[in-house]
């Protein structure tokens, strides 16, 4: 991201012993950021625009420009945030709300949509496709326990080069509340059968979970070697980082 010449310009002013941003810019061949500040009394509004010319530098499957814009309003009690980002991979996300002074707490909503494939660099060599949507709220200290809302996955497909089948038609939903995640999802096995997953998990160590996996009429085959038909239920209970009972 910092290849080539990077130029930085910063203009500050001092009012009643406090520093305020008048103008700030960062530019290089890949990235540009601009912030323009206005001051009314002790309230400063900063308009921010940023552009990454090619998201493919970070996510090769999603070339194109990523744009972020919005405003930050700083007052004596904290900062009001209203930012939006759009880009390839059907990225359309918005963050809106307030950060307390000192960043001790927040009341923020985070909502939007994207393609599930944005996660592929983190799960390689597996490949995920489909649509995701999220609508969440962070209210309280900046911890996962303060997060509520939901994340959905639709029309998804998961393939692993080590397996002879894929999971197709995946749909799922994660609901967050009270420091726990409630998970429900299902999909079709490409060679036959279905898989359904449901349960809950904690959002903090040891990530205590309670999951049920239902496999029905599954067909697993290698045309040259075997064909197996499976069905049954699997439960996972306990700390997911180690020690859970299956």
PDB file of C-alpha atoms in Angstrom:
ATOM      1  CA  UNK A   1       0.000   0.000   0.000  1.00  0.00           C
ATOM      2  CA  UNK A   2       2.909   2.349   0.588  1.00  0.00           C
ATOM      3  CA  UNK A   3       4.830   1.588  -2.613  1.00  0.00           C
ATOM      4  CA  UNK A   4       6.048   4.693  -4.413  1.00  0.00           C
ATOM      5  CA  UNK A   5       6.183   8.222  -3.085  1.00  0.00           C
ATOM      6  CA  UNK A   6       3.868   9.059  -0.182  1.00  0.00           C
ATOM      7  CA  UNK A   7       3.025  12.661   0.617  1.00  0.00           C
ATOM      8  CA  UNK A   8       1.627  13.841   3.924  1.00  0.00           C
ATOM      9  CA  UNK A   9       0.252  17.301   4.696  1.00  0.00           C
ATOM     10  CA  UNK A  10      -1.230  18.345   8.022  1.00  0.00           C
ATOM     11  CA  UNK A  11      -2.733  21.622   9.135  1.00  0.00           C
ATOM     12  CA  UNK A  12      -3.560  22.157  12.812  1.00  0.00           C
ATOM     13  CA  UNK A  13      -4.849  25.059  14.866  1.00  0.00           C
ATOM     14  CA  UNK A  14      -4.829  25.748  18.587  1.00  0.00           C
ATOM     15  CA  UNK A  15      -7.996  26.976  20.330  1.00  0.00           C
ATOM     16  CA  UNK A  16      -8.217  27.397  24.091  1.00  0.00           C
ATOM     17  CA  UNK A  17      -5.286  25.043  24.592  1.00  0.00           C
ATOM     18  CA  UNK A  18      -6.718  22.262  22.396  1.00  0.00           C
ATOM     19  CA  UNK A  19      -5.482  21.117  18.989  1.00  0.00           C
ATOM     20  CA  UNK A  20      -7.921  20.904  16.077  1.00  0.00           C
ATOM     21  CA  UNK A  21      -7.481  19.520  12.571  1.00  0.00           C
ATOM     22  CA  UNK A  22      -7.963  22.069   9.793  1.00  0.00           C
ATOM     23  CA  UNK A  23      -6.826  19.864   6.916  1.00  0.00           C
ATOM     24  CA  UNK A  24      -4.936  16.605   6.479  1.00  0.00           C
ATOM     25  CA  UNK A  25      -4.029  14.659   3.345  1.00  0.00           C
ATOM     26  CA  UNK A  26      -2.143  11.457   2.616  1.00  0.00           C
ATOM     27  CA  UNK A  27      -1.515  10.464  -1.001  1.00  0.00           C
ATOM     28  CA  UNK A  28       0.434   7.815  -2.858  1.00  0.00           C
ATOM     29  CA  UNK A  29      -0.171   5.850  -6.077  1.00  0.00           C
ATOM     30  CA  UNK A  30      -2.458   3.360  -4.295  1.00  0.00           C
ATOM     31  CA  UNK A  31      -4.128   5.337  -1.517  1.00  0.00           C
ATOM     32  CA  UNK A  32      -5.559   8.788  -0.873  1.00  0.00           C
ATOM     33  CA  UNK A  33      -7.026  10.175   2.347  1.00  0.00           C
ATOM     34  CA  UNK A  34      -8.358  13.674   2.957  1.00  0.00           C
ATOM     35  CA  UNK A  35      -9.811  15.222   6.107  1.00  0.00           C
ATOM     36  CA  UNK A  36     -11.252  18.751   6.317  1.00  0.00           C
ATOM     37  CA  UNK A  37     -12.169  20.212   9.688  1.00  0.00           C
ATOM     38  CA  UNK A  38     -14.506  23.027  10.699  1.00  0.00           C
ATOM     39  CA  UNK A  39     -14.813  24.424  14.201  1.00  0.00           C
ATOM     40  CA  UNK A  40     -17.905  25.890  15.870  1.00  0.00           C
ATOM     41  CA  UNK A  41     -17.274  26.760  19.458  1.00  0.00           C
ATOM     42  CA  UNK A  42     -15.806  23.633  21.019  1.00  0.00           C
ATOM     43  CA  UNK A  43     -17.410  21.306  18.464  1.00  0.00           C
ATOM     44  CA  UNK A  44     -15.316  20.199  15.513  1.00  0.00           C
ATOM     45  CA  UNK A  45     -16.684  18.464  12.430  1.00  0.00           C
ATOM     46  CA  UNK A  46     -14.184  16.556  10.279  1.00  0.00           C
ATOM     47  CA  UNK A  47     -15.261  15.401   6.814  1.00  0.00           C
ATOM     48  CA  UNK A  48     -13.260  12.358   5.742  1.00  0.00           C
ATOM     49  CA  UNK A  49     -12.834  10.766   2.310  1.00  0.00           C
ATOM     50  CA  UNK A  50     -10.519   7.863   1.555  1.00  0.00           C
ATOM     51  CA  UNK A  51      -9.917   5.756  -1.534  1.00  0.00           C
ATOM     52  CA  UNK A  52      -7.932   2.583  -2.076  1.00  0.00           C
ATOM     53  CA  UNK A  53      -7.541   2.427  -5.833  1.00  0.00           C
ATOM     54  CA  UNK A  54      -7.445  -1.362  -5.983  1.00  0.00           C
ATOM     55  CA  UNK A  55      -8.741  -3.641  -3.238  1.00  0.00           C
ATOM     56  CA  UNK A  56      -7.123  -6.457  -5.223  1.00  0.00           C
ATOM     57  CA  UNK A  57      -3.828  -5.506  -3.570  1.00  0.00           C
ATOM     58  CA  UNK A  58      -5.248  -7.059  -0.385  1.00  0.00           C
ATOM     59  CA  UNK A  59      -7.903  -9.399  -1.816  1.00  0.00           C
ATOM     60  CA  UNK A  60      -6.805 -10.544  -5.292  1.00  0.00           C
ATOM     61  CA  UNK A  61     -10.260 -11.879  -6.239  1.00  0.00           C
ATOM     62  CA  UNK A  62     -11.861  -8.462  -5.775  1.00  0.00           C
ATOM     63  CA  UNK A  63     -10.132  -5.817  -7.896  1.00  0.00           C
ATOM     64  CA  UNK A  64     -11.537  -2.312  -7.936  1.00  0.00           C
ATOM     65  CA  UNK A  65     -11.695   0.809  -5.827  1.00  0.00           C
ATOM     66  CA  UNK A  66     -12.717   0.846  -2.164  1.00  0.00           C
ATOM     67  CA  UNK A  67     -14.203   4.204  -1.097  1.00  0.00           C
ATOM     68  CA  UNK A  68     -14.865   5.435   2.434  1.00  0.00           C
ATOM     69  CA  UNK A  69     -16.508   8.729   3.330  1.00  0.00           C
ATOM     70  CA  UNK A  70     -18.336  10.373   6.184  1.00  0.00           C
ATOM     71  CA  UNK A  71     -18.050  12.731   9.123  1.00  0.00           C
ATOM     72  CA  UNK A  72     -16.642  12.745  12.635  1.00  0.00           C
ATOM     73  CA  UNK A  73     -18.076  15.307  15.060  1.00  0.00           C
ATOM     74  CA  UNK A  74     -15.965  15.773  18.166  1.00  0.00           C
ATOM     75  CA  UNK A  75     -17.503  17.295  21.306  1.00  0.00           C
ATOM     76  CA  UNK A  76     -16.570  17.436  24.975  1.00  0.00           C
ATOM     77  CA  UNK A  77     -18.388  14.142  25.625  1.00  0.00           C
ATOM     78  CA  UNK A  78     -17.056  12.111  22.713  1.00  0.00           C
ATOM     79  CA  UNK A  79     -17.160  11.678  18.939  1.00  0.00           C
ATOM     80  CA  UNK A  80     -20.212  11.253  16.733  1.00  0.00           C
ATOM     81  CA  UNK A  81     -19.447   8.877  13.837  1.00  0.00           C
ATOM     82  CA  UNK A  82     -21.212   8.558  10.483  1.00  0.00           C
ATOM     83  CA  UNK A  83     -19.111   6.664   7.919  1.00  0.00           C
ATOM     84  CA  UNK A  84     -19.887   4.584   4.842  1.00  0.00           C
ATOM     85  CA  UNK A  85     -17.732   2.273   2.752  1.00  0.00           C
ATOM     86  CA  UNK A  86     -18.453   0.861  -0.717  1.00  0.00           C
ATOM     87  CA  UNK A  87     -16.405  -1.260  -3.044  1.00  0.00           C
ATOM     88  CA  UNK A  88     -15.974  -4.513  -4.969  1.00  0.00           C
ATOM     89  CA  UNK A  89     -17.406  -7.727  -3.591  1.00  0.00           C
ATOM     90  CA  UNK A  90     -20.723  -5.893  -3.096  1.00  0.00           C
ATOM     91  CA  UNK A  91     -19.229  -4.084  -0.103  1.00  0.00           C
ATOM     92  CA  UNK A  92     -21.706  -1.562   1.255  1.00  0.00           C
ATOM     93  CA  UNK A  93     -21.257  -0.902   4.961  1.00  0.00           C
ATOM     94  CA  UNK A  94     -22.164   1.904   7.336  1.00  0.00           C
ATOM     95  CA  UNK A  95     -21.001   2.743  10.848  1.00  0.00           C
ATOM     96  CA  UNK A  96     -23.041   5.265  12.786  1.00  0.00           C
ATOM     97  CA  UNK A  97     -23.213   6.318  16.425  1.00  0.00           C
ATOM     98  CA  UNK A  98     -21.038   7.686  19.213  1.00  0.00           C
ATOM     99  CA  UNK A  99     -17.655   6.924  20.735  1.00  0.00           C
ATOM    100  CA  UNK A 100     -17.161   8.078  24.305  1.00  0.00           C
ATOM    101  CA  UNK A 101     -14.279  10.369  25.122  1.00  0.00           C
ATOM    102  CA  UNK A 102     -11.221   8.251  25.861  1.00  0.00           C
ATOM    103  CA  UNK A 103     -12.757   5.323  23.899  1.00  0.00           C
ATOM    104  CA  UNK A 104     -13.974   3.682  27.090  1.00  0.00           C
ATOM    105  CA  UNK A 105     -17.370   2.847  25.589  1.00  0.00           C
ATOM    106  CA  UNK A 106     -19.469   3.284  22.467  1.00  0.00           C
ATOM    107  CA  UNK A 107     -22.971   3.169  21.040  1.00  0.00           C
ATOM    108  CA  UNK A 108     -22.480   2.246  17.381  1.00  0.00           C
ATOM    109  CA  UNK A 109     -24.542   0.505  14.720  1.00  0.00           C
ATOM    110  CA  UNK A 110     -22.747  -1.422  11.993  1.00  0.00           C
ATOM    111  CA  UNK A 111     -24.798  -2.614   9.033  1.00  0.00           C
ATOM    112  CA  UNK A 112     -24.342  -3.585   5.421  1.00  0.00           C
ATOM    113  CA  UNK A 113     -23.790  -6.303   2.833  1.00  0.00           C
ATOM    114  CA  UNK A 114     -20.898  -8.027   1.085  1.00  0.00           C
ATOM    115  CA  UNK A 115     -19.915 -11.178  -0.750  1.00  0.00           C
ATOM    116  CA  UNK A 116     -18.874 -14.086   1.454  1.00  0.00           C
ATOM    117  CA  UNK A 117     -15.818 -14.600  -0.763  1.00  0.00           C
ATOM    118  CA  UNK A 118     -14.091 -11.691   0.954  1.00  0.00           C
ATOM    119  CA  UNK A 119     -13.207 -14.238   3.658  1.00  0.00           C
ATOM    120  CA  UNK A 120     -11.399 -16.603   1.274  1.00  0.00           C
ATOM    121  CA  UNK A 121      -7.834 -15.395   1.996  1.00  0.00           C
ATOM    122  CA  UNK A 122      -8.410 -16.309   5.647  1.00  0.00           C
ATOM    123  CA  UNK A 123      -9.787 -19.829   5.014  1.00  0.00           C
ATOM    124  CA  UNK A 124      -7.600 -20.895   2.054  1.00  0.00           C
ATOM    125  CA  UNK A 125      -7.404 -23.393   0.427  1.00  0.00           C
ATOM    126  CA  UNK A 126     -11.160 -23.624   1.053  1.00  0.00           C
ATOM    127  CA  UNK A 127     -13.358 -21.386  -1.132  1.00  0.00           C
ATOM    128  CA  UNK A 128     -16.597 -19.753   0.010  1.00  0.00           C
ATOM    129  CA  UNK A 129     -19.125 -17.917  -2.145  1.00  0.00           C
ATOM    130  CA  UNK A 130     -22.523 -16.383  -1.423  1.00  0.00           C
ATOM    131  CA  UNK A 131     -24.100 -13.274   0.040  1.00  0.00           C
ATOM    132  CA  UNK A 132     -23.717 -11.898   3.554  1.00  0.00           C
ATOM    133  CA  UNK A 133     -25.622  -9.201   5.412  1.00  0.00           C
ATOM    134  CA  UNK A 134     -25.029  -7.823   8.886  1.00  0.00           C
ATOM    135  CA  UNK A 135     -26.907  -5.562  11.257  1.00  0.00           C
ATOM    136  CA  UNK A 136     -25.178  -5.151  14.593  1.00  0.00           C
ATOM    137  CA  UNK A 137     -24.918  -2.784  17.522  1.00  0.00           C
ATOM    138  CA  UNK A 138     -22.037  -2.181  19.907  1.00  0.00           C
ATOM    139  CA  UNK A 139     -23.337  -0.633  23.110  1.00  0.00           C
ATOM    140  CA  UNK A 140     -21.085  -0.378  26.154  1.00  0.00           C
ATOM    141  CA  UNK A 141     -17.380  -1.153  26.631  1.00  0.00           C
ATOM    142  CA  UNK A 142     -15.421  -2.015  23.482  1.00  0.00           C
ATOM    143  CA  UNK A 143     -15.679  -5.779  24.012  1.00  0.00           C
ATOM    144  CA  UNK A 144     -17.469  -8.601  22.192  1.00  0.00           C
ATOM    145  CA  UNK A 145     -19.837  -8.920  25.158  1.00  0.00           C
ATOM    146  CA  UNK A 146     -21.284  -5.504  24.219  1.00  0.00           C
ATOM    147  CA  UNK A 147     -22.134  -6.647  20.691  1.00  0.00           C
ATOM    148  CA  UNK A 148     -25.660  -7.582  19.604  1.00  0.00           C
ATOM    149  CA  UNK A 149     -27.428  -8.105  16.285  1.00  0.00           C
ATOM    150  CA  UNK A 150     -27.219 -10.632  13.497  1.00  0.00           C
ATOM    151  CA  UNK A 151     -25.162 -11.865  10.568  1.00  0.00           C
ATOM    152  CA  UNK A 152     -26.747 -13.850   7.727  1.00  0.00           C
ATOM    153  CA  UNK A 153     -25.371 -15.983   4.905  1.00  0.00           C
ATOM    154  CA  UNK A 154     -27.460 -16.882   1.834  1.00  0.00           C
ATOM    155  CA  UNK A 155     -27.081 -18.856  -1.414  1.00  0.00           C
ATOM    156  CA  UNK A 156     -23.605 -19.917  -0.349  1.00  0.00           C
ATOM    157  CA  UNK A 157     -21.233 -22.658  -1.441  1.00  0.00           C
ATOM    158  CA  UNK A 158     -18.193 -24.028   0.406  1.00  0.00           C
ATOM    159  CA  UNK A 159     -15.588 -26.176  -1.372  1.00  0.00           C
ATOM    160  CA  UNK A 160     -12.446 -27.814   0.010  1.00  0.00           C
ATOM    161  CA  UNK A 161      -9.902 -29.297  -2.451  1.00  0.00           C
ATOM    162  CA  UNK A 162      -9.201 -32.080   0.063  1.00  0.00           C
ATOM    163  CA  UNK A 163     -12.815 -33.314  -0.086  1.00  0.00           C
ATOM    164  CA  UNK A 164     -14.708 -35.094  -2.859  1.00  0.00           C
ATOM    165  CA  UNK A 165     -17.856 -33.035  -2.261  1.00  0.00           C
ATOM    166  CA  UNK A 166     -18.932 -29.472  -1.600  1.00  0.00           C
ATOM    167  CA  UNK A 167     -21.656 -27.891   0.491  1.00  0.00           C
ATOM    168  CA  UNK A 168     -24.176 -26.079  -1.699  1.00  0.00           C
ATOM    169  CA  UNK A 169     -27.232 -23.922  -1.032  1.00  0.00           C
ATOM    170  CA  UNK A 170     -25.890 -22.909   2.363  1.00  0.00           C
ATOM    171  CA  UNK A 171     -28.014 -20.565   4.438  1.00  0.00           C
ATOM    172  CA  UNK A 172     -27.242 -19.493   7.962  1.00  0.00           C
ATOM    173  CA  UNK A 173     -27.777 -16.936  10.651  1.00  0.00           C
ATOM    174  CA  UNK A 174     -25.795 -15.873  13.709  1.00  0.00           C
ATOM    175  CA  UNK A 175     -27.549 -13.857  16.427  1.00  0.00           C
ATOM    176  CA  UNK A 176     -25.390 -12.092  19.004  1.00  0.00           C
ATOM    177  CA  UNK A 177     -26.598 -11.097  22.465  1.00  0.00           C
ATOM    178  CA  UNK A 178     -25.346 -11.195  26.036  1.00  0.00           C
ATOM    179  CA  UNK A 179     -21.866 -12.307  25.096  1.00  0.00           C
ATOM    180  CA  UNK A 180     -23.110 -15.375  23.218  1.00  0.00           C
ATOM    181  CA  UNK A 181     -23.722 -16.342  19.596  1.00  0.00           C
ATOM    182  CA  UNK A 182     -26.728 -18.381  18.534  1.00  0.00           C
ATOM    183  CA  UNK A 183     -26.010 -20.244  15.290  1.00  0.00           C
ATOM    184  CA  UNK A 184     -28.395 -21.903  12.836  1.00  0.00           C
ATOM    185  CA  UNK A 185     -27.519 -23.105   9.352  1.00  0.00           C
ATOM    186  CA  UNK A 186     -28.078 -25.755   6.726  1.00  0.00           C
ATOM    187  CA  UNK A 187     -26.718 -26.903   3.392  1.00  0.00           C
ATOM    188  CA  UNK A 188     -26.860 -29.619   0.755  1.00  0.00           C
ATOM    189  CA  UNK A 189     -24.052 -32.078   0.183  1.00  0.00           C
ATOM    190  CA  UNK A 190     -23.230 -32.011  -3.534  1.00  0.00           C
ATOM    191  CA  UNK A 191     -23.095 -35.824  -3.748  1.00  0.00           C
ATOM    192  CA  UNK A 192     -26.387 -36.209  -1.865  1.00  0.00           C
ATOM    193  CA  UNK A 193     -27.899 -35.457   1.525  1.00  0.00           C
ATOM    194  CA  UNK A 194     -28.140 -32.481   3.864  1.00  0.00           C
ATOM    195  CA  UNK A 195     -26.395 -31.068   6.921  1.00  0.00           C
ATOM    196  CA  UNK A 196     -28.032 -28.876   9.594  1.00  0.00           C
ATOM    197  CA  UNK A 197     -26.160 -27.113  12.406  1.00  0.00           C
ATOM    198  CA  UNK A 198     -27.636 -25.338  15.429  1.00  0.00           C
ATOM    199  CA  UNK A 199     -26.370 -24.233  18.812  1.00  0.00           C
ATOM    200  CA  UNK A 200     -24.728 -21.518  20.866  1.00  0.00           C
ATOM    201  CA  UNK A 201     -21.198 -20.434  21.742  1.00  0.00           C
ATOM    202  CA  UNK A 202     -19.634 -17.902  24.074  1.00  0.00           C
ATOM    203  CA  UNK A 203     -17.765 -14.955  22.594  1.00  0.00           C
ATOM    204  CA  UNK A 204     -14.970 -15.032  25.178  1.00  0.00           C
ATOM    205  CA  UNK A 205     -12.494 -17.726  26.216  1.00  0.00           C
ATOM    206  CA  UNK A 206     -12.933 -20.635  26.679  1.00  0.00           C
ATOM    207  CA  UNK A 207     -15.730 -20.160  24.083  1.00  0.00           C
ATOM    208  CA  UNK A 208     -18.106 -22.634  25.686  1.00  0.00           C
ATOM    209  CA  UNK A 209     -20.309 -24.196  23.033  1.00  0.00           C
ATOM    210  CA  UNK A 210     -23.340 -26.425  22.710  1.00  0.00           C
ATOM    211  CA  UNK A 211     -23.925 -27.570  19.123  1.00  0.00           C
ATOM    212  CA  UNK A 212     -25.997 -30.188  17.363  1.00  0.00           C
ATOM    213  CA  UNK A 213     -25.157 -31.395  13.841  1.00  0.00           C
ATOM    214  CA  UNK A 214     -27.788 -33.383  11.953  1.00  0.00           C
ATOM    215  CA  UNK A 215     -26.644 -35.364   8.897  1.00  0.00           C
ATOM    216  CA  UNK A 216     -29.341 -36.899   6.697  1.00  0.00           C
ATOM    217  CA  UNK A 217     -29.021 -39.230   3.696  1.00  0.00           C
ATOM    218  CA  UNK A 218     -25.446 -38.145   3.034  1.00  0.00           C
ATOM    219  CA  UNK A 219     -23.652 -39.786   0.118  1.00  0.00           C
ATOM    220  CA  UNK A 220     -19.850 -39.650   0.131  1.00  0.00           C
ATOM    221  CA  UNK A 221     -18.153 -41.217  -2.862  1.00  0.00           C
ATOM    222  CA  UNK A 222     -14.979 -41.583  -4.844  1.00  0.00           C
ATOM    223  CA  UNK A 223     -15.999 -43.012  -8.241  1.00  0.00           C
ATOM    224  CA  UNK A 224     -12.863 -45.163  -8.371  1.00  0.00           C
ATOM    225  CA  UNK A 225     -12.925 -46.476  -4.801  1.00  0.00           C
ATOM    226  CA  UNK A 226     -16.088 -46.294  -2.708  1.00  0.00           C
ATOM    227  CA  UNK A 227     -19.556 -44.986  -1.972  1.00  0.00           C
ATOM    228  CA  UNK A 228     -20.756 -44.484   1.609  1.00  0.00           C
ATOM    229  CA  UNK A 229     -24.189 -43.449   2.860  1.00  0.00           C
ATOM    230  CA  UNK A 230     -24.325 -41.677   6.207  1.00  0.00           C
ATOM    231  CA  UNK A 231     -26.896 -40.328   8.612  1.00  0.00           C
ATOM    232  CA  UNK A 232     -26.950 -39.384  12.269  1.00  0.00           C
ATOM    233  CA  UNK A 233     -26.503 -36.717  14.916  1.00  0.00           C
ATOM    234  CA  UNK A 234     -23.348 -35.241  16.408  1.00  0.00           C
ATOM    235  CA  UNK A 235     -23.239 -33.056  19.510  1.00  0.00           C
ATOM    236  CA  UNK A 236     -20.399 -30.830  20.693  1.00  0.00           C
ATOM    237  CA  UNK A 237     -20.502 -29.523  24.259  1.00  0.00           C
ATOM    238  CA  UNK A 238     -17.899 -27.655  26.243  1.00  0.00           C
ATOM    239  CA  UNK A 239     -14.990 -25.262  25.635  1.00  0.00           C
ATOM    240  CA  UNK A 240     -14.368 -25.058  21.894  1.00  0.00           C
ATOM    241  CA  UNK A 241     -10.683 -24.187  22.353  1.00  0.00           C
ATOM    242  CA  UNK A 242     -10.087 -27.628  23.838  1.00  0.00           C
ATOM    243  CA  UNK A 243     -11.838 -30.107  26.114  1.00  0.00           C
ATOM    244  CA  UNK A 244     -15.271 -30.156  24.460  1.00  0.00           C
ATOM    245  CA  UNK A 245     -17.119 -33.467  24.402  1.00  0.00           C
ATOM    246  CA  UNK A 246     -18.164 -34.833  21.013  1.00  0.00           C
TER     247      UNK A 246
END
